[in-house]
């Protein structure tokens, strides 16, 4: 049994529910001609609906085009995940949790270079520490310049910010 046989209809049903909830609970724009708060959720719901329908249609078209053979059935079996794939998935999840914790406590300027350095060194296995330091600090600096200086959007300071001043 292939999982995408159920994925397309499931995504379609989920997107219809998403769109219904969007129209029920998110207010539309007060100004005619402007998108308002409903715009982005509607775009996401429509994109998800199109994705679900395209998966469903392509699966039915594939079923009609070729009858399943023994080799097709054997290719549907997913091999066990490799050790490095599992490390990357679990490491990404762990780093995202660490980033959320550090962002709340230490703020953007402290947590971002730490998590970027751990990502480059731990997950991507880059061993050039000068490159890791430059990339982590440079990315943090560019983000700070774009958001704080150019766009004037405040970045999180963190609850431990008094400790770093």
mmCIF file of C-alpha atoms in Angstrom:
data_model
loop_
_atom_site.group_PDB
_atom_site.id
_atom_site.type_symbol
_atom_site.label_atom_id
_atom_site.label_comp_id
_atom_site.label_asym_id
_atom_site.label_seq_id
_atom_site.Cartn_x
_atom_site.Cartn_y
_atom_site.Cartn_z
ATOM 1 C CA UNK A 1 0.000 0.000 0.000
ATOM 2 C CA UNK A 2 1.414 3.364 -1.014
ATOM 3 C CA UNK A 3 0.943 6.272 1.366
ATOM 4 C CA UNK A 4 0.295 8.848 -1.368
ATOM 5 C CA UNK A 5 -2.979 7.120 -2.281
ATOM 6 C CA UNK A 6 -4.396 8.527 0.911
ATOM 7 C CA UNK A 7 -2.255 11.647 1.109
ATOM 8 C CA UNK A 8 -3.969 13.511 -1.747
ATOM 9 C CA UNK A 9 -7.552 13.113 -0.487
ATOM 10 C CA UNK A 10 -6.411 13.747 3.090
ATOM 11 C CA UNK A 11 -4.715 17.011 2.096
ATOM 12 C CA UNK A 12 -7.798 18.025 0.112
ATOM 13 C CA UNK A 13 -10.153 17.407 3.047
ATOM 14 C CA UNK A 14 -7.778 19.182 5.426
ATOM 15 C CA UNK A 15 -7.540 22.204 3.114
ATOM 16 C CA UNK A 16 -11.329 22.449 2.760
ATOM 17 C CA UNK A 17 -11.591 22.445 6.559
ATOM 18 C CA UNK A 18 -8.815 25.039 6.748
ATOM 19 C CA UNK A 19 -10.611 27.284 4.251
ATOM 20 C CA UNK A 20 -13.934 26.889 6.059
ATOM 21 C CA UNK A 21 -12.327 27.847 9.388
ATOM 22 C CA UNK A 22 -10.589 30.777 7.732
ATOM 23 C CA UNK A 23 -13.862 32.162 6.409
ATOM 24 C CA UNK A 24 -15.655 31.499 9.711
ATOM 25 C CA UNK A 25 -13.190 32.897 12.231
ATOM 26 C CA UNK A 26 -10.752 35.294 10.564
ATOM 27 C CA UNK A 27 -12.258 38.705 9.760
ATOM 28 C CA UNK A 28 -12.041 40.062 6.245
ATOM 29 C CA UNK A 29 -10.543 43.414 5.320
ATOM 30 C CA UNK A 30 -12.310 46.593 6.379
ATOM 31 C CA UNK A 31 -10.994 48.457 3.354
ATOM 32 C CA UNK A 32 -12.307 47.343 -0.035
ATOM 33 C CA UNK A 33 -9.565 46.198 -2.395
ATOM 34 C CA UNK A 34 -7.021 45.386 0.341
ATOM 35 C CA UNK A 35 -6.201 41.791 1.222
ATOM 36 C CA UNK A 36 -6.786 41.857 4.991
ATOM 37 C CA UNK A 37 -6.012 39.153 7.540
ATOM 38 C CA UNK A 38 -7.817 36.423 5.567
ATOM 39 C CA UNK A 39 -5.585 36.714 2.504
ATOM 40 C CA UNK A 40 -2.593 34.604 3.517
ATOM 41 C CA UNK A 41 -4.590 31.743 5.103
ATOM 42 C CA UNK A 42 -6.798 31.626 1.992
ATOM 43 C CA UNK A 43 -3.739 31.460 -0.283
ATOM 44 C CA UNK A 44 -2.270 28.664 1.849
ATOM 45 C CA UNK A 45 -5.576 26.770 1.861
ATOM 46 C CA UNK A 46 -5.954 27.055 -1.921
ATOM 47 C CA UNK A 47 -2.353 25.954 -2.486
ATOM 48 C CA UNK A 48 -2.880 22.956 -0.212
ATOM 49 C CA UNK A 49 -6.124 22.103 -2.017
ATOM 50 C CA UNK A 50 -4.373 22.250 -5.395
ATOM 51 C CA UNK A 51 -1.555 20.091 -4.060
ATOM 52 C CA UNK A 52 -3.970 17.508 -2.697
ATOM 53 C CA UNK A 53 -5.975 17.410 -5.910
ATOM 54 C CA UNK A 54 -2.858 17.108 -8.063
ATOM 55 C CA UNK A 55 -1.550 14.213 -5.942
ATOM 56 C CA UNK A 56 -4.927 12.480 -6.192
ATOM 57 C CA UNK A 57 -5.260 12.989 -9.952
ATOM 58 C CA UNK A 58 -1.670 11.939 -10.681
ATOM 59 C CA UNK A 59 -2.098 8.782 -8.613
ATOM 60 C CA UNK A 60 -5.265 7.785 -10.511
ATOM 61 C CA UNK A 61 -3.593 8.595 -13.842
ATOM 62 C CA UNK A 62 -0.597 6.469 -12.885
ATOM 63 C CA UNK A 63 -2.871 3.561 -11.908
ATOM 64 C CA UNK A 64 -4.602 3.628 -15.283
ATOM 65 C CA UNK A 65 -1.358 3.986 -17.247
ATOM 66 C CA UNK A 66 0.441 0.963 -15.844
ATOM 67 C CA UNK A 67 -0.799 -2.065 -14.005
ATOM 68 C CA UNK A 68 1.187 -2.855 -10.885
ATOM 69 C CA UNK A 69 3.891 -5.449 -11.341
ATOM 70 C CA UNK A 70 6.020 -7.278 -8.874
ATOM 71 C CA UNK A 71 8.857 -4.787 -9.274
ATOM 72 C CA UNK A 72 6.478 -1.870 -8.536
ATOM 73 C CA UNK A 73 5.317 -3.568 -5.353
ATOM 74 C CA UNK A 74 8.896 -4.159 -4.275
ATOM 75 C CA UNK A 75 9.852 -0.533 -4.945
ATOM 76 C CA UNK A 76 7.041 0.685 -2.667
ATOM 77 C CA UNK A 77 8.687 -0.836 0.373
ATOM 78 C CA UNK A 78 10.595 1.887 2.179
ATOM 79 C CA UNK A 79 14.002 0.811 3.423
ATOM 80 C CA UNK A 80 14.941 1.485 7.012
ATOM 81 C CA UNK A 81 16.122 5.055 7.562
ATOM 82 C CA UNK A 82 19.858 5.372 7.571
ATOM 83 C CA UNK A 83 21.654 6.379 10.730
ATOM 84 C CA UNK A 84 22.782 9.763 9.399
ATOM 85 C CA UNK A 85 19.258 10.573 8.169
ATOM 86 C CA UNK A 86 17.855 9.882 11.615
ATOM 87 C CA UNK A 87 20.620 12.001 13.164
ATOM 88 C CA UNK A 88 19.776 14.916 10.874
ATOM 89 C CA UNK A 89 16.029 14.749 11.549
ATOM 90 C CA UNK A 90 16.372 14.414 15.320
ATOM 91 C CA UNK A 91 19.181 16.971 15.399
ATOM 92 C CA UNK A 92 17.090 19.488 13.489
ATOM 93 C CA UNK A 93 14.187 18.996 15.874
ATOM 94 C CA UNK A 94 16.483 19.326 18.881
ATOM 95 C CA UNK A 95 18.136 22.464 17.523
ATOM 96 C CA UNK A 96 14.749 24.056 16.840
ATOM 97 C CA UNK A 97 13.701 23.358 20.436
ATOM 98 C CA UNK A 98 17.009 24.745 21.710
ATOM 99 C CA UNK A 99 16.607 27.834 19.511
ATOM 100 C CA UNK A 100 13.101 28.465 20.858
ATOM 101 C CA UNK A 101 14.352 28.135 24.438
ATOM 102 C CA UNK A 102 17.422 30.312 23.881
ATOM 103 C CA UNK A 103 15.454 32.920 21.926
ATOM 104 C CA UNK A 104 13.083 33.351 24.841
ATOM 105 C CA UNK A 105 15.858 33.545 27.433
ATOM 106 C CA UNK A 106 18.796 35.225 25.684
ATOM 107 C CA UNK A 107 17.246 36.947 22.663
ATOM 108 C CA UNK A 108 18.085 36.985 18.987
ATOM 109 C CA UNK A 109 21.637 38.340 19.100
ATOM 110 C CA UNK A 110 22.903 35.626 21.448
ATOM 111 C CA UNK A 111 20.833 32.593 20.442
ATOM 112 C CA UNK A 112 21.160 32.862 16.652
ATOM 113 C CA UNK A 113 24.962 32.537 16.349
ATOM 114 C CA UNK A 114 24.982 29.709 18.908
ATOM 115 C CA UNK A 115 22.345 27.679 17.045
ATOM 116 C CA UNK A 116 23.893 28.431 13.644
ATOM 117 C CA UNK A 117 27.295 27.266 14.875
ATOM 118 C CA UNK A 118 25.775 24.068 16.278
ATOM 119 C CA UNK A 119 23.902 23.478 13.023
ATOM 120 C CA UNK A 120 26.939 23.987 10.809
ATOM 121 C CA UNK A 121 29.286 22.002 13.037
ATOM 122 C CA UNK A 122 26.958 19.330 14.384
ATOM 123 C CA UNK A 123 24.432 18.596 11.660
ATOM 124 C CA UNK A 124 26.272 19.596 8.511
ATOM 125 C CA UNK A 125 29.629 18.340 9.824
ATOM 126 C CA UNK A 126 31.560 21.360 8.647
ATOM 127 C CA UNK A 127 34.921 21.316 10.423
ATOM 128 C CA UNK A 128 36.356 24.699 9.395
ATOM 129 C CA UNK A 129 35.791 26.627 12.608
ATOM 130 C CA UNK A 130 36.763 29.972 11.098
ATOM 131 C CA UNK A 131 34.066 29.504 8.458
ATOM 132 C CA UNK A 132 31.519 28.502 11.110
ATOM 133 C CA UNK A 133 32.320 31.573 13.217
ATOM 134 C CA UNK A 134 32.185 33.954 10.256
ATOM 135 C CA UNK A 135 28.959 32.430 8.930
ATOM 136 C CA UNK A 136 27.211 32.468 12.315
ATOM 137 C CA UNK A 137 28.180 36.006 13.244
ATOM 138 C CA UNK A 138 27.731 37.291 9.681
ATOM 139 C CA UNK A 139 24.249 35.832 9.284
ATOM 140 C CA UNK A 140 23.207 37.247 12.654
ATOM 141 C CA UNK A 141 24.633 40.653 11.769
ATOM 142 C CA UNK A 142 22.923 40.753 8.354
ATOM 143 C CA UNK A 143 19.577 39.759 9.881
ATOM 144 C CA UNK A 144 19.982 42.411 12.579
ATOM 145 C CA UNK A 145 20.864 45.088 10.001
ATOM 146 C CA UNK A 146 17.939 44.210 7.736
ATOM 147 C CA UNK A 147 15.271 43.925 10.416
ATOM 148 C CA UNK A 148 16.341 46.421 13.094
ATOM 149 C CA UNK A 149 18.113 49.087 11.052
ATOM 150 C CA UNK A 150 16.377 48.989 7.664
ATOM 151 C CA UNK A 151 12.881 47.715 8.459
ATOM 152 C CA UNK A 152 12.786 48.973 12.082
ATOM 153 C CA UNK A 153 11.337 45.720 13.346
ATOM 154 C CA UNK A 154 12.380 44.870 16.890
ATOM 155 C CA UNK A 155 13.991 41.475 17.421
ATOM 156 C CA UNK A 156 13.490 39.511 20.652
ATOM 157 C CA UNK A 157 15.679 40.676 23.491
ATOM 158 C CA UNK A 158 15.053 37.763 25.819
ATOM 159 C CA UNK A 159 14.272 37.640 29.511
ATOM 160 C CA UNK A 160 17.969 37.354 30.463
ATOM 161 C CA UNK A 161 18.902 40.419 28.401
ATOM 162 C CA UNK A 162 19.831 42.394 31.530
ATOM 163 C CA UNK A 163 22.619 39.842 32.117
ATOM 164 C CA UNK A 164 24.292 40.661 28.781
ATOM 165 C CA UNK A 165 24.238 44.447 29.128
#
